[in-house]
Coordinates of C-alpha atoms and ligand atoms in Angstrom, one line a residue:
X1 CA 59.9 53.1 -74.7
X2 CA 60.5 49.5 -75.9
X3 CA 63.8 48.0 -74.0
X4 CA 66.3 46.3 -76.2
X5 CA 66.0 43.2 -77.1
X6 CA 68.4 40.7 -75.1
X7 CA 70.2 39.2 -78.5
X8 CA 73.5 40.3 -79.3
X9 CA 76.5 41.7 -78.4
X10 CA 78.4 45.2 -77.3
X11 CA 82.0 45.3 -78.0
X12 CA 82.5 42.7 -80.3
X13 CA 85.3 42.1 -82.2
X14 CA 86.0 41.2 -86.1
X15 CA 89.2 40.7 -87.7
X16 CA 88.4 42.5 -91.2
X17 CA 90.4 44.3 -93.9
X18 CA 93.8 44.5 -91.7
X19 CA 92.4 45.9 -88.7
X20 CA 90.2 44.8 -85.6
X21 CA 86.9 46.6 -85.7
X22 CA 84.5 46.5 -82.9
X23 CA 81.4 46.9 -83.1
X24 CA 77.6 45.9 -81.5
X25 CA 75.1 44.0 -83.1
X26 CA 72.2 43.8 -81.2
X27 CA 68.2 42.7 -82.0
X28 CA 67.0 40.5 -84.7
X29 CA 65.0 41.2 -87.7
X30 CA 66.0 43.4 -91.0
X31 CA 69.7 44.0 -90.9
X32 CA 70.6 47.5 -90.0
X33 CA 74.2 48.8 -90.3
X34 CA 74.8 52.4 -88.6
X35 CA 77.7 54.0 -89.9
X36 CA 78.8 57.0 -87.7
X37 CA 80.6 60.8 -88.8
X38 CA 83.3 62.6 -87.9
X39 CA 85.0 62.4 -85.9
X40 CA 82.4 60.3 -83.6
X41 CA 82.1 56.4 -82.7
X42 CA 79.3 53.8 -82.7
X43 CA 78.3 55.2 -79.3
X44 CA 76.6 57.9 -81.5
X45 CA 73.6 55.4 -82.0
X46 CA 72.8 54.4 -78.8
X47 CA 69.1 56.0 -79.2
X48 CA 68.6 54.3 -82.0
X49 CA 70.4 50.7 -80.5
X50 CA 67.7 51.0 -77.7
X51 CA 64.6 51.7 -80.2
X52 CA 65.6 49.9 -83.3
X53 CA 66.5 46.1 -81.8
X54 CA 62.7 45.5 -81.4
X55 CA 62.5 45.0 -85.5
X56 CA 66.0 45.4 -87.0
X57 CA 69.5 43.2 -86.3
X58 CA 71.2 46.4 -85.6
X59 CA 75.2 46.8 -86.4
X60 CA 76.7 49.9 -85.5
X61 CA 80.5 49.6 -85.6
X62 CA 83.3 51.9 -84.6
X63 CA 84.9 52.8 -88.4
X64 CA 88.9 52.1 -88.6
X65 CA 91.0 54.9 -86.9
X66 CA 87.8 55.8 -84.4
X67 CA 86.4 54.8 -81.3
X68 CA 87.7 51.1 -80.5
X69 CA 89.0 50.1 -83.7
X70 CA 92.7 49.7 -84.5
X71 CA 93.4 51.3 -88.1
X72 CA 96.2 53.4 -89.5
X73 CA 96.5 55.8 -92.3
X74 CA 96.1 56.5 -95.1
X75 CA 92.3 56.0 -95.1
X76 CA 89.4 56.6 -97.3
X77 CA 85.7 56.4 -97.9
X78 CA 86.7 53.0 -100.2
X79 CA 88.6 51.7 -97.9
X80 CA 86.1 51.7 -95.2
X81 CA 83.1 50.9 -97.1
X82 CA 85.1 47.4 -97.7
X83 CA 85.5 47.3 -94.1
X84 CA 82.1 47.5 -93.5
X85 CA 81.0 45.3 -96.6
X86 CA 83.8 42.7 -95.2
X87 CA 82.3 42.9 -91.9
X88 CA 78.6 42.3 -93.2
X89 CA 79.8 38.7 -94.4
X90 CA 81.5 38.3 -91.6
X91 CA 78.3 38.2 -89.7
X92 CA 76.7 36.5 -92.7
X93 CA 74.3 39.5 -93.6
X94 CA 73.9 39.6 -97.5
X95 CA 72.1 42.4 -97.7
X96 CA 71.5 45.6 -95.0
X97 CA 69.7 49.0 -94.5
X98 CA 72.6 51.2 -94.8
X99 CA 72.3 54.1 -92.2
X100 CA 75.2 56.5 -92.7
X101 CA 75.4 60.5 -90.8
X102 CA 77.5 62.7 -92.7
X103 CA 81.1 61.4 -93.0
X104 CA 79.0 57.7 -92.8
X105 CA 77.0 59.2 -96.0
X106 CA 80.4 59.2 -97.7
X107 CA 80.9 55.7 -96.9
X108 CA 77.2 55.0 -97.8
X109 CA 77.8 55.9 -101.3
X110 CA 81.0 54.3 -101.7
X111 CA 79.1 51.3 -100.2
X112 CA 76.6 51.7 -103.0
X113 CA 79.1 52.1 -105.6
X114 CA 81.5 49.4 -104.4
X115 CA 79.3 46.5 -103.2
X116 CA 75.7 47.1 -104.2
X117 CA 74.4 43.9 -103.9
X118 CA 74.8 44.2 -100.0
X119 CA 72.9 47.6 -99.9
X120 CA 68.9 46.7 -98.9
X121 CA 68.2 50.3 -98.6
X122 CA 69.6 53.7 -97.6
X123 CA 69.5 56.1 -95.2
X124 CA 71.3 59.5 -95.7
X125 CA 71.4 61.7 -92.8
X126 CA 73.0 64.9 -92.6
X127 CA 75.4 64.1 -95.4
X128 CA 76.0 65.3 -99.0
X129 CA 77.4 64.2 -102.3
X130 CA 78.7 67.0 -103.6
X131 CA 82.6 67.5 -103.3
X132 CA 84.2 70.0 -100.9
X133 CA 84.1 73.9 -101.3
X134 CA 86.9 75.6 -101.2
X135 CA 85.9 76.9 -97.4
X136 CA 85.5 73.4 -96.1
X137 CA 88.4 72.3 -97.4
X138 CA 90.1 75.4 -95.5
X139 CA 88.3 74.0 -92.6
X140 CA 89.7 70.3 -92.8
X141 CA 93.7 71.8 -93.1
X142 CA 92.8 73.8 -89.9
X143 CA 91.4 71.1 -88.2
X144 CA 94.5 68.9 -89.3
X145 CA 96.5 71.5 -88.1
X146 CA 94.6 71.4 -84.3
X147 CA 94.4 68.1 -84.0
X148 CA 98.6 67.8 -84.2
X149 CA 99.2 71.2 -82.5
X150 CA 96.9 70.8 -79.5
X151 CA 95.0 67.5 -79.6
X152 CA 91.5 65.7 -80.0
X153 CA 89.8 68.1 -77.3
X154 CA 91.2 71.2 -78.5
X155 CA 89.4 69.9 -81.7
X156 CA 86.3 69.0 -79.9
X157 CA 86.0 72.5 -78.6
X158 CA 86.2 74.1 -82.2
X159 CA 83.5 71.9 -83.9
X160 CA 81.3 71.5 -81.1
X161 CA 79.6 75.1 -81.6
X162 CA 78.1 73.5 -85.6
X163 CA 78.1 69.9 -84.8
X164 CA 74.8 70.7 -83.0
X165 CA 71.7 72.7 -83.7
X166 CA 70.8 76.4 -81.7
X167 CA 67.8 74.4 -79.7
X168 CA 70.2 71.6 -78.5
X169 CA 72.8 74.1 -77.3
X170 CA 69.9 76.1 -75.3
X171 CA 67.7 73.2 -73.8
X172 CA 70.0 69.4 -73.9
X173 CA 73.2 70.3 -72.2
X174 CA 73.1 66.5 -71.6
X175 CA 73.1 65.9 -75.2
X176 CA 75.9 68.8 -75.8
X177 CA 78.5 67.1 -73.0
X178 CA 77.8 64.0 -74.8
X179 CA 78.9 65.0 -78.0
X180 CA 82.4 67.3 -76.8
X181 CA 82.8 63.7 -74.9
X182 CA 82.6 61.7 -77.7
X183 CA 84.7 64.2 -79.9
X184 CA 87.3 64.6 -77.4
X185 CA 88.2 61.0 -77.3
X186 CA 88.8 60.7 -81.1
X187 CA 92.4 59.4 -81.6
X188 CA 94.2 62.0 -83.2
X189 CA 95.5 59.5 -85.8
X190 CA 92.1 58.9 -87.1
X191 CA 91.0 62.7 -87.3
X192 CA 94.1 63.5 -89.2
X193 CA 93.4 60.8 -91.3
X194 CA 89.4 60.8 -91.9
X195 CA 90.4 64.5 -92.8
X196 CA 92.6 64.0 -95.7
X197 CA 90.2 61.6 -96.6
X198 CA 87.4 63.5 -96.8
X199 CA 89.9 65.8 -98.4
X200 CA 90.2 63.3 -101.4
X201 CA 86.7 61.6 -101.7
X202 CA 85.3 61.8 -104.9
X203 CA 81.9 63.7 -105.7
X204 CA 79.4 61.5 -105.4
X205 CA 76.8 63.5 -107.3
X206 CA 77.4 61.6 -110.5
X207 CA 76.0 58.2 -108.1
X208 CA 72.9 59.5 -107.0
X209 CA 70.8 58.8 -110.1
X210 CA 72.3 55.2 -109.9
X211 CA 70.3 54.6 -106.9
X212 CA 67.8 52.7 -107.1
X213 CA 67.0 51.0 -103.8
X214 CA 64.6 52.6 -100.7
X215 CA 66.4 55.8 -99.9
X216 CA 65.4 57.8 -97.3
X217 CA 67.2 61.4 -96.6
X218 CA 67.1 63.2 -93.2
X219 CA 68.2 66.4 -92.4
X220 CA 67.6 68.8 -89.7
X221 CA 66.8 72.1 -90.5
X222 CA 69.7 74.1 -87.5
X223 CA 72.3 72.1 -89.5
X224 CA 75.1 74.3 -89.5
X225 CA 77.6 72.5 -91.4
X226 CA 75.5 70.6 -94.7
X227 CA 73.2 73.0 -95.7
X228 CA 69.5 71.8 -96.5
X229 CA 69.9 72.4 -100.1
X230 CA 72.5 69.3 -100.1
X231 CA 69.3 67.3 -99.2
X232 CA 67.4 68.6 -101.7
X233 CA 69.3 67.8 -104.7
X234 CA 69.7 64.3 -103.2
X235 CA 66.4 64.1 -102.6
X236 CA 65.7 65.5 -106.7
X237 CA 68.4 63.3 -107.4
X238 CA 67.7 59.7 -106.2
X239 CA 64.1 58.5 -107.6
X240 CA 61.9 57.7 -105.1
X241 CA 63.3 59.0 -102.1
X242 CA 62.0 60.2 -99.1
X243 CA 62.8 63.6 -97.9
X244 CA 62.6 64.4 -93.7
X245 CA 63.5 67.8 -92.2
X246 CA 63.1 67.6 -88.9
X247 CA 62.7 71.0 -87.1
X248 CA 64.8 71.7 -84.2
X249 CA 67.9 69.5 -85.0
X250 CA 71.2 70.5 -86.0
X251 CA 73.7 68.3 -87.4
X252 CA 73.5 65.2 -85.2
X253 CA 70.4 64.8 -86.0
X254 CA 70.3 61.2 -85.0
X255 CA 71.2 62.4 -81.5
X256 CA 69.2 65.5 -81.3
X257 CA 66.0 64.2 -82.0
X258 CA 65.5 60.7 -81.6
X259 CA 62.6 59.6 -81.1
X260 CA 61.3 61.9 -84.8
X261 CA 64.8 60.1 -86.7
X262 CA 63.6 56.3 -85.4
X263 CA 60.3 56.9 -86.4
X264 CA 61.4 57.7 -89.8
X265 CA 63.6 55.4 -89.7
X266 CA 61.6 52.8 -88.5
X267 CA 58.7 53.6 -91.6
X268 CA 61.7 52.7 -94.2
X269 CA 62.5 49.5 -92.4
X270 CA 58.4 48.9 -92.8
X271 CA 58.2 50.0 -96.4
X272 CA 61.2 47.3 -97.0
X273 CA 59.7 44.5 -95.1
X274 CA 55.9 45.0 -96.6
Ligands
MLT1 C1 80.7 64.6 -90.1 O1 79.9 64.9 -89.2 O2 81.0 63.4 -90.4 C2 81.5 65.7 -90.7 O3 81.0 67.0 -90.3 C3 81.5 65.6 -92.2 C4 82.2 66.7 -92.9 O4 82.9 67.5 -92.3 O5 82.0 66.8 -94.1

């Protein structure tokens, strides 16, 4: 495997939109911004921080209310997607790949709607545009609930069975402890408050025919929470996009197979470049 390249930073900080984000930018080359779910941190790309630096300037910051950065409610999918846009000129990047997972696909579109000039190209991973079912909506009041009543690893516990797919529970415990880990240190603040965003976003299904830069879709095909239709109407949504279901992976898919998401990954970041 190619080691990172030495350029850059982990655990920078950027005074942007009212809060201090943190973040690491690492490599040189096409700018890459990783945009994690919920409720996760940047650490979620570190397979793709070691693989991607050879090619892309890779920025994968921890989103407002998560991980290291300061934040406080109320939040939303437009407010962070000016976060991230604000942090983009702060590192003088005019225009990136925009890589968002699931709750990051939210922010992707509102990224797209809100500051298109600065989008290069998209990547939509495990994520949807449609608006929340009346189940999943049940689902974020519970987990509001949970998260006040008992805390971030109480929380952790709950989601942790459909954040991953049946072949990561069975054969990558290493993977599984990473994920509760990274759950369980989610401020409690920030899942409370990424919920009753989530809550409110807008459907973004009205967006996708709007798209018209490189947009590749990945899904993998044991994801228990977005099913692989979402993908599909994306994918018959947004002209020109690439579709990837990659067997074996549940929701992180990112996470759960990563050497199969860089490679498509790294394919877009060719198709820009050429
Ligand atoms: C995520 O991984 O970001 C969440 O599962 C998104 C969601 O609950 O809709």
């Amino acid at each position: 495997m190619t080691e990172p390249c030495e350029a850059g930073t982990r655990g920078a900080r950027a005074r942007v939109g009212g809060i201090e984000m943190v973040y690491d930018a690492m490599g040189k080359g096409t700018p890459l911004l990783l945009v994690h779910g919920f409720p996760l941190d940047r650490t979620l790309w570190a397979p793709q921080l070691r693989a991607l630096t050879r090619r892309c300037r890779v920025v994968a910051p921890d989103l407002g209310g998560f991980g290291e950065s300061t934040g406080s409610a109320p939040y939303s999918m437009d407010r962070w997607a000016d976060d991230l846009a604000a942090l983009l000129a702060a590192l003088a990047i005019d225009r990136a790949t925009i890589a968002g997972i699931s709750m990051g696909g939210y922010i992707a579109f509102a990224l797209w709607r809100r500051h298109r000039p600065r989008v290069r190209a998209l990547v939509l991973a495990s994520t949807r545009a449609s608006g929340d079912a009346e189940g999943t909506r049940r689902r974020r009041r519970d987990t509001i609930a949970l998260a006040r009543a008992s805390g971030a690893a109480a929380v952790a516990d709950a989601m942790l069975p459909s954040m991953l797919g049946a072949t990561t529970h069975e054969r990558r415990p290493e993977v599984v402890a990473a994920a509760r880990e990274m759950m369980a240190h989610a401020p409690v603040e920030g899942i409370v408050g990424a919920s009753e965003a989530m809550l409110a976003r807008p459907d973004a299904t009205p967006t996708l025919a709007t798209i018209d830069v490189p947009t590749l879709i990945v899904a993998g095909d044991e994801d228990a929470i977005v099913p692989l239709d979402e993908a599909r109407v994306m994918h018959a949504a947004i002209a020109g996009s690439r579709l990837e279901i990659l067997p074996r992976a549940g929701h992180l898919v990112n996470l759960e197979r990563p050497a199969a998401f860089n490679h498509v990954l790294e394919e877009l970041v060719a198709q820009i470049e050429s």
